[in-house]
Coordinates of C-alpha atoms and ligand atoms in Angstrom, one line a residue:
M10 CA 135.5 91.0 136.1
S11 CA 133.0 89.5 134.5
L12 CA 129.9 91.1 132.5
N13 CA 126.9 92.3 134.4
L14 CA 123.5 94.0 133.3
F15 CA 125.7 97.8 133.6
S16 CA 128.3 96.9 131.5
P17 CA 128.3 99.0 128.7
A18 CA 128.5 97.3 125.1
K19 CA 128.2 98.0 121.6
L20 CA 126.1 96.3 119.4
G21 CA 127.1 96.8 115.7
S22 CA 127.4 100.4 115.4
I23 CA 125.8 101.5 118.5
N24 CA 127.0 102.0 121.2
L25 CA 124.5 101.3 124.3
S26 CA 125.1 102.7 128.3
N27 CA 124.2 99.4 130.3
R28 CA 122.8 95.8 128.5
I29 CA 118.8 96.8 129.6
V30 CA 117.2 96.7 127.3
M31 CA 113.3 98.1 127.1
A32 CA 112.0 94.9 124.6
P33 CA 109.2 96.0 121.4
L34 CA 106.1 96.4 123.2
T35 CA 102.6 97.4 121.6
R36 CA 100.7 100.4 123.3
N37 CA 98.0 100.9 120.8
R38 CA 98.5 104.9 121.6
A39 CA 98.9 106.3 118.1
G40 CA 98.0 109.5 116.8
E41 CA 95.4 109.8 113.7
A42 CA 96.8 108.7 110.8
G43 CA 99.5 106.4 112.4
V44 CA 101.5 109.8 113.4
P45 CA 103.1 109.5 117.4
Q46 CA 102.1 112.5 119.0
S47 CA 103.2 114.0 123.0
I48 CA 102.2 111.1 124.8
N49 CA 104.2 108.9 122.7
V50 CA 107.1 111.6 122.5
T51 CA 106.6 111.9 126.8
Y52 CA 106.4 107.5 127.3
Y53 CA 109.8 107.0 125.8
E54 CA 111.6 109.9 126.6
Q55 CA 110.4 108.8 130.1
R56 CA 113.0 105.3 129.8
A57 CA 115.8 106.8 128.0
T58 CA 118.4 105.7 130.6
A59 CA 117.9 102.0 129.1
G60 CA 120.7 100.9 127.1
L61 CA 118.7 100.7 124.4
I62 CA 114.6 101.2 123.0
I63 CA 113.0 98.8 120.9
T64 CA 110.7 100.8 120.0
E65 CA 107.1 98.8 119.1
A66 CA 106.3 96.7 116.6
T67 CA 105.4 99.6 113.3
P68 CA 103.2 98.9 110.0
I69 CA 106.1 99.3 107.0
S70 CA 102.8 100.3 105.2
E71 CA 99.4 100.6 104.5
M72 CA 98.6 96.9 104.7
A73 CA 100.7 95.7 107.1
H74 CA 98.3 97.2 110.0
G75 CA 97.0 94.5 112.8
Y76 CA 95.0 96.4 114.6
P77 CA 94.0 99.7 116.4
L78 CA 95.8 103.3 117.3
L79 CA 99.5 101.5 115.7
P80 CA 101.5 103.9 114.4
G81 CA 103.6 104.0 110.9
I82 CA 106.6 104.7 109.2
Y83 CA 106.1 105.0 105.9
T84 CA 104.1 108.7 105.9
D85 CA 106.3 112.2 105.7
A86 CA 103.8 113.1 108.5
Q87 CA 105.5 110.3 110.5
V88 CA 108.5 110.5 110.0
A89 CA 108.7 114.1 111.8
G90 CA 106.3 112.3 114.6
W91 CA 109.4 109.6 115.1
K92 CA 111.9 112.2 115.3
K93 CA 109.6 113.9 118.0
I94 CA 110.7 110.6 119.8
T95 CA 114.3 109.9 118.4
D96 CA 114.9 113.9 119.6
A97 CA 114.1 113.4 122.8
V98 CA 115.6 109.9 123.3
H99 CA 118.4 111.5 122.4
A100 CA 118.6 114.2 124.7
K101 CA 118.2 112.4 127.5
G102 CA 121.7 109.9 126.5
G103 CA 119.5 106.9 124.9
K104 CA 119.8 104.9 121.8
I105 CA 116.3 103.9 119.4
V106 CA 115.8 101.5 117.2
I107 CA 112.4 100.9 115.5
Q108 CA 111.1 97.8 115.1
L109 CA 109.7 97.1 110.9
W110 CA 106.7 95.1 111.1
H111 CA 104.1 93.2 108.8
V112 CA 101.5 91.4 110.6
G113 CA 100.4 89.3 107.4
R114 CA 97.2 87.5 108.4
I115 CA 97.2 88.7 111.9
S116 CA 94.3 91.6 111.0
H117 CA 91.4 92.2 109.6
P118 CA 90.0 94.1 106.4
S119 CA 88.0 96.4 108.5
L120 CA 91.7 97.5 109.2
L121 CA 93.3 97.3 105.9
P122 CA 92.8 99.8 102.6
N123 CA 89.1 98.8 101.0
N124 CA 88.4 96.1 103.0
A125 CA 90.9 93.9 102.0
L126 CA 91.6 91.4 102.4
P127 CA 94.7 90.2 104.7
V128 CA 98.1 88.5 103.3
A129 CA 99.6 85.2 103.7
P130 CA 101.9 82.7 102.7
S131 CA 98.9 80.1 102.4
A132 CA 95.6 81.1 102.7
I133 CA 95.0 79.5 106.3
K134 CA 92.9 81.3 108.7
P135 CA 94.6 81.4 112.5
A136 CA 92.6 80.2 115.0
G137 CA 91.4 82.7 117.0
Q138 CA 90.5 86.9 116.9
A139 CA 91.9 89.9 115.5
F140 CA 91.0 93.3 117.8
T141 CA 88.8 96.1 115.5
Y142 CA 88.0 99.6 115.9
Q143 CA 84.6 97.3 116.1
G144 CA 85.9 94.8 118.9
L145 CA 87.3 91.2 119.0
V146 CA 86.3 89.3 114.7
D147 CA 87.2 86.6 114.1
Y148 CA 89.6 86.2 110.9
V149 CA 89.4 85.6 107.9
E150 CA 91.2 83.3 105.7
P151 CA 93.8 85.6 103.7
R152 CA 94.7 86.1 100.6
A153 CA 97.9 84.6 99.8
L154 CA 100.4 86.0 98.0
D155 CA 101.8 86.0 94.4
A156 CA 105.4 86.0 94.3
S157 CA 105.6 88.5 92.1
E158 CA 104.7 90.4 95.1
L159 CA 106.9 90.0 96.3
P160 CA 109.4 92.4 95.8
E161 CA 106.9 95.2 96.9
I162 CA 106.9 94.9 99.8
V163 CA 110.3 94.4 100.1
A164 CA 110.2 97.9 98.6
D165 CA 108.1 99.0 100.9
Y166 CA 111.1 97.4 104.0
V167 CA 113.2 99.6 102.2
H168 CA 110.5 102.5 101.9
A169 CA 110.2 102.2 105.8
T170 CA 113.5 101.7 106.9
K171 CA 114.0 105.3 104.8
C172 CA 111.8 106.9 106.7
A173 CA 113.6 105.2 109.3
L174 CA 116.6 106.9 109.1
A175 CA 115.1 110.2 108.2
A176 CA 113.0 110.4 111.8
G177 CA 116.8 109.9 113.2
F178 CA 116.8 106.5 114.4
D179 CA 119.9 104.7 115.3
G180 CA 119.1 101.3 113.8
V181 CA 115.9 99.3 112.3
E182 CA 115.1 95.7 113.5
I183 CA 113.2 93.5 111.1
H184 CA 110.3 92.0 113.3
A185 CA 110.2 88.3 112.7
A186 CA 109.0 86.7 115.3
N187 CA 105.1 86.2 117.3
G188 CA 103.5 84.6 114.3
Y189 CA 103.6 88.1 111.6
L190 CA 104.0 88.0 108.1
L191 CA 107.9 87.1 108.3
D192 CA 107.0 84.2 110.6
Q193 CA 103.8 82.7 108.7
F194 CA 107.1 82.5 105.8
L195 CA 109.7 80.6 108.4
R196 CA 107.1 77.9 109.4
D197 CA 105.5 75.1 107.8
D198 CA 102.2 75.6 109.7
S199 CA 101.4 78.2 108.1
N200 CA 103.2 77.8 105.0
K201 CA 102.1 75.6 102.7
R202 CA 103.6 76.8 99.2
T203 CA 104.4 75.3 96.7
D204 CA 106.8 77.9 95.0
N205 CA 110.3 79.3 95.6
Y206 CA 109.1 80.4 98.9
G207 CA 107.9 77.1 100.7
G208 CA 108.9 73.3 101.1
S209 CA 113.4 73.3 102.4
Y210 CA 114.2 75.7 104.8
E211 CA 116.1 77.7 102.6
N212 CA 112.7 78.4 100.7
R213 CA 110.8 79.4 103.6
A214 CA 113.5 82.2 105.4
R215 CA 113.8 82.8 101.0
F216 CA 111.8 86.4 101.9
L217 CA 113.5 86.7 105.4
M218 CA 117.0 87.1 104.0
E219 CA 115.8 89.1 100.7
V220 CA 113.7 91.6 103.3
T221 CA 117.2 91.0 105.0
E222 CA 119.7 92.4 102.9
A223 CA 117.7 95.4 101.0
V224 CA 117.0 96.9 104.5
V225 CA 120.8 96.2 104.6
A226 CA 121.7 97.9 101.4
V227 CA 119.9 101.0 103.0
A228 CA 121.2 101.0 107.0
G229 CA 124.1 99.4 106.8
A230 CA 124.6 96.3 108.3
D231 CA 125.8 97.2 111.4
K232 CA 122.8 99.7 112.4
V233 CA 120.1 96.3 111.6
G234 CA 118.9 93.2 113.9
A235 CA 116.0 90.8 113.5
R236 CA 113.6 89.4 116.5
L237 CA 112.9 85.4 115.5
S238 CA 111.0 83.5 118.2
P239 CA 111.5 80.2 117.0
V240 CA 108.4 77.9 119.9
N241 CA 106.5 80.3 120.2
P242 CA 102.5 79.7 119.4
F243 CA 101.2 83.3 120.1
N244 CA 98.9 83.7 116.1
D245 CA 97.7 79.9 116.1
M246 CA 101.9 78.9 115.4
K247 CA 104.0 76.6 114.7
D248 CA 106.9 74.1 113.0
S249 CA 107.2 70.7 112.5
N250 CA 111.1 71.4 113.0
P251 CA 111.9 74.5 114.9
Q252 CA 115.4 73.7 116.3
A253 CA 117.2 72.6 112.6
L254 CA 114.5 75.6 111.2
F255 CA 116.0 78.7 113.0
N256 CA 119.4 76.6 113.4
Y257 CA 119.3 77.2 109.3
V258 CA 117.9 81.0 110.0
T259 CA 120.6 81.6 112.2
E260 CA 123.5 80.7 110.1
A261 CA 121.5 82.9 107.7
L262 CA 121.3 85.9 109.3
S263 CA 125.2 85.4 110.6
R264 CA 126.1 86.1 107.2
F265 CA 125.1 89.3 107.1
N266 CA 127.3 90.6 109.8
L267 CA 123.7 92.0 111.7
A268 CA 124.6 94.0 114.7
Y269 CA 122.2 91.4 116.6
L270 CA 119.9 88.9 116.9
H271 CA 116.9 89.0 119.4
V272 CA 115.5 86.6 120.0
V273 CA 112.2 85.2 122.0
E274 CA 113.6 82.6 124.2
G275 CA 109.8 81.0 124.5
G276 CA 106.0 81.4 123.6
I277 CA 105.0 84.6 125.0
H278 CA 101.3 86.3 125.0
G279 CA 99.0 83.9 126.6
G280 CA 99.3 81.7 123.5
G281 CA 100.7 78.0 125.5
E282 CA 103.2 76.2 126.8
S283 CA 106.2 76.7 124.4
E284 CA 108.0 73.5 123.6
P285 CA 111.8 72.8 124.5
F286 CA 114.7 74.8 122.7
D287 CA 118.1 74.9 122.5
F288 CA 118.7 78.9 122.7
S289 CA 122.4 78.1 123.6
A290 CA 122.4 75.7 119.9
M291 CA 121.2 79.4 118.1
R292 CA 123.5 82.0 120.2
K293 CA 126.9 79.8 119.3
L294 CA 125.6 80.2 115.1
F295 CA 125.3 84.2 115.7
K296 CA 128.2 85.4 114.9
G297 CA 127.0 88.9 115.9
G298 CA 125.1 90.5 119.2
Y299 CA 123.0 88.6 121.1
I300 CA 119.9 89.8 123.1
A301 CA 118.0 87.7 124.8
N302 CA 113.8 88.6 125.7
L303 CA 111.7 86.1 127.7
A304 CA 110.8 87.1 131.6
Y305 CA 113.9 88.1 133.1
D306 CA 114.6 89.6 136.7
K307 CA 118.1 91.2 136.9
A308 CA 119.5 87.7 138.7
R309 CA 118.6 85.9 135.3
G310 CA 119.6 88.2 133.5
N311 CA 122.8 88.7 134.9
T312 CA 123.4 85.2 134.5
A313 CA 123.0 85.2 131.3
I314 CA 125.3 88.0 130.8
A315 CA 128.6 86.4 132.6
S316 CA 128.1 83.5 130.8
G317 CA 128.7 84.7 127.5
H318 CA 124.7 83.1 127.0
A319 CA 123.4 87.8 125.9
D320 CA 125.1 90.2 125.3
A321 CA 122.1 92.2 126.7
I322 CA 118.5 91.1 128.0
A323 CA 115.4 92.9 126.7
Y324 CA 113.2 94.1 128.9
G325 CA 109.0 94.1 128.3
V326 CA 106.2 94.1 131.0
P327 CA 109.0 95.7 133.9
F328 CA 109.3 99.1 131.5
I329 CA 105.7 98.8 131.8
A330 CA 105.8 99.7 134.8
N331 CA 109.0 101.3 135.7
P332 CA 110.7 104.2 133.3
D333 CA 113.4 104.7 135.9
L334 CA 113.4 100.3 134.9
V335 CA 117.7 101.0 134.7
E336 CA 117.6 102.9 138.4
R337 CA 115.9 100.6 139.9
Y338 CA 117.9 97.3 138.9
S339 CA 121.3 98.7 140.0
V340 CA 119.5 100.8 143.8
D341 CA 118.0 96.7 143.7
A342 CA 115.1 99.3 144.6
P343 CA 111.4 97.2 144.6
L344 CA 109.7 97.1 140.9
N345 CA 106.1 99.0 140.6
E346 CA 104.0 96.5 139.1
A347 CA 102.3 96.7 135.6
D348 CA 97.8 97.3 134.8
S349 CA 97.3 94.7 132.7
S350 CA 94.5 96.8 131.8
S351 CA 95.9 99.3 130.2
F352 CA 98.8 97.6 127.9
Y353 CA 97.1 98.3 124.9
G354 CA 95.1 101.2 123.8
G355 CA 93.6 104.0 126.6
S356 CA 95.4 107.1 127.7
E357 CA 98.6 108.3 130.0
K358 CA 96.9 105.8 132.8
G359 CA 98.6 102.8 132.7
Y360 CA 101.5 104.3 129.9
T361 CA 103.2 107.6 131.3
D362 CA 101.6 107.9 134.9
Y363 CA 104.3 105.3 136.5
P364 CA 106.0 106.7 139.6
F365 CA 110.1 106.8 139.1
L366 CA 111.6 106.4 142.7
G367 CA 111.7 108.9 144.9
A368 CA 108.2 110.3 143.4
Ligands
LIG405 C1 101.2 92.2 121.5 C2 99.8 92.0 121.3 C3 99.5 92.8 120.0 C4 100.2 93.0 119.5 C5 104.2 90.8 119.0 C6 103.4 93.0 118.1 O1 104.1 89.7 119.3 C7 103.2 92.3 118.7 C8 102.0 91.9 119.4 C9 101.4 91.4 120.9 O2 105.3 90.9 118.6

């Protein structure tokens, strides 16, 4: 019998009871000082039947923030808050990894300590507007990081990884997608550096590889995943040759024996049309697990798994509206529809009040 969404799987050291993964979803509902609060516990606990939960993108330091009301993973209080979430998910038999995030230029001084300028590989202002506590405000020109500052950011990833392990996570996912700091280094429209971190594929991938090596040294490769989005134009991103770049990045990441590679297979968040890209080439170049993401439904998910394209599928919007998505898929029940007006910020409404089957 061929594999499908309901087959158990192993990604590195993480045993999944099914291949229906909850995608990382920014929800802007953390408590004071980036500490997860009780509604966040309820939200994740409700979704614990996913084969694996990937948490919302979570800043690794004060400088990594770029939106209001994000949780963090760098203080003791945040670790204690997340511990309640991992305990609740584990008590229900689920698995959960945290997505480690630095936004780079996708921020605003009002969100950063002492009104600091956002940092980036190059001083290039992205088109668009930042979500701030004062509403939408034009992005500013970020400050280009000096190479001498990069080890401090690597150290922030290491600290966050230690915090994640202390909080009881089954692993960590390095967010290198969707136009945030690590992706800004990868793609050449946002990286115009002339030092060892710009120019060639090897140079542009160097920072991600340094981060990955450091995170792996702390967590063990079998507890580390990475997320890439080769052709997602969201956050004003592009590259002159994404296939060559991301084939290179995939091969380089593959050498770490990571638990998985998680790939956004197109454009998301209304960033615009994405160009054609051969994701199966990436899949073949990566020797660990492969999680596919991009508006998959049940049928396309099953096909991708049966064909060997993916080991698991990450579902985003369906998990917002259906805490019991796994059960609904298993009995072909209709899905609740997601209310997009409550995606980013707000209360329990549109967060923990979507009904379970039979409720
Ligand atoms: C949408 C809104 C805010 C953040 C990502 C973390 O795209 C995000 C994000 C998405 O990875």
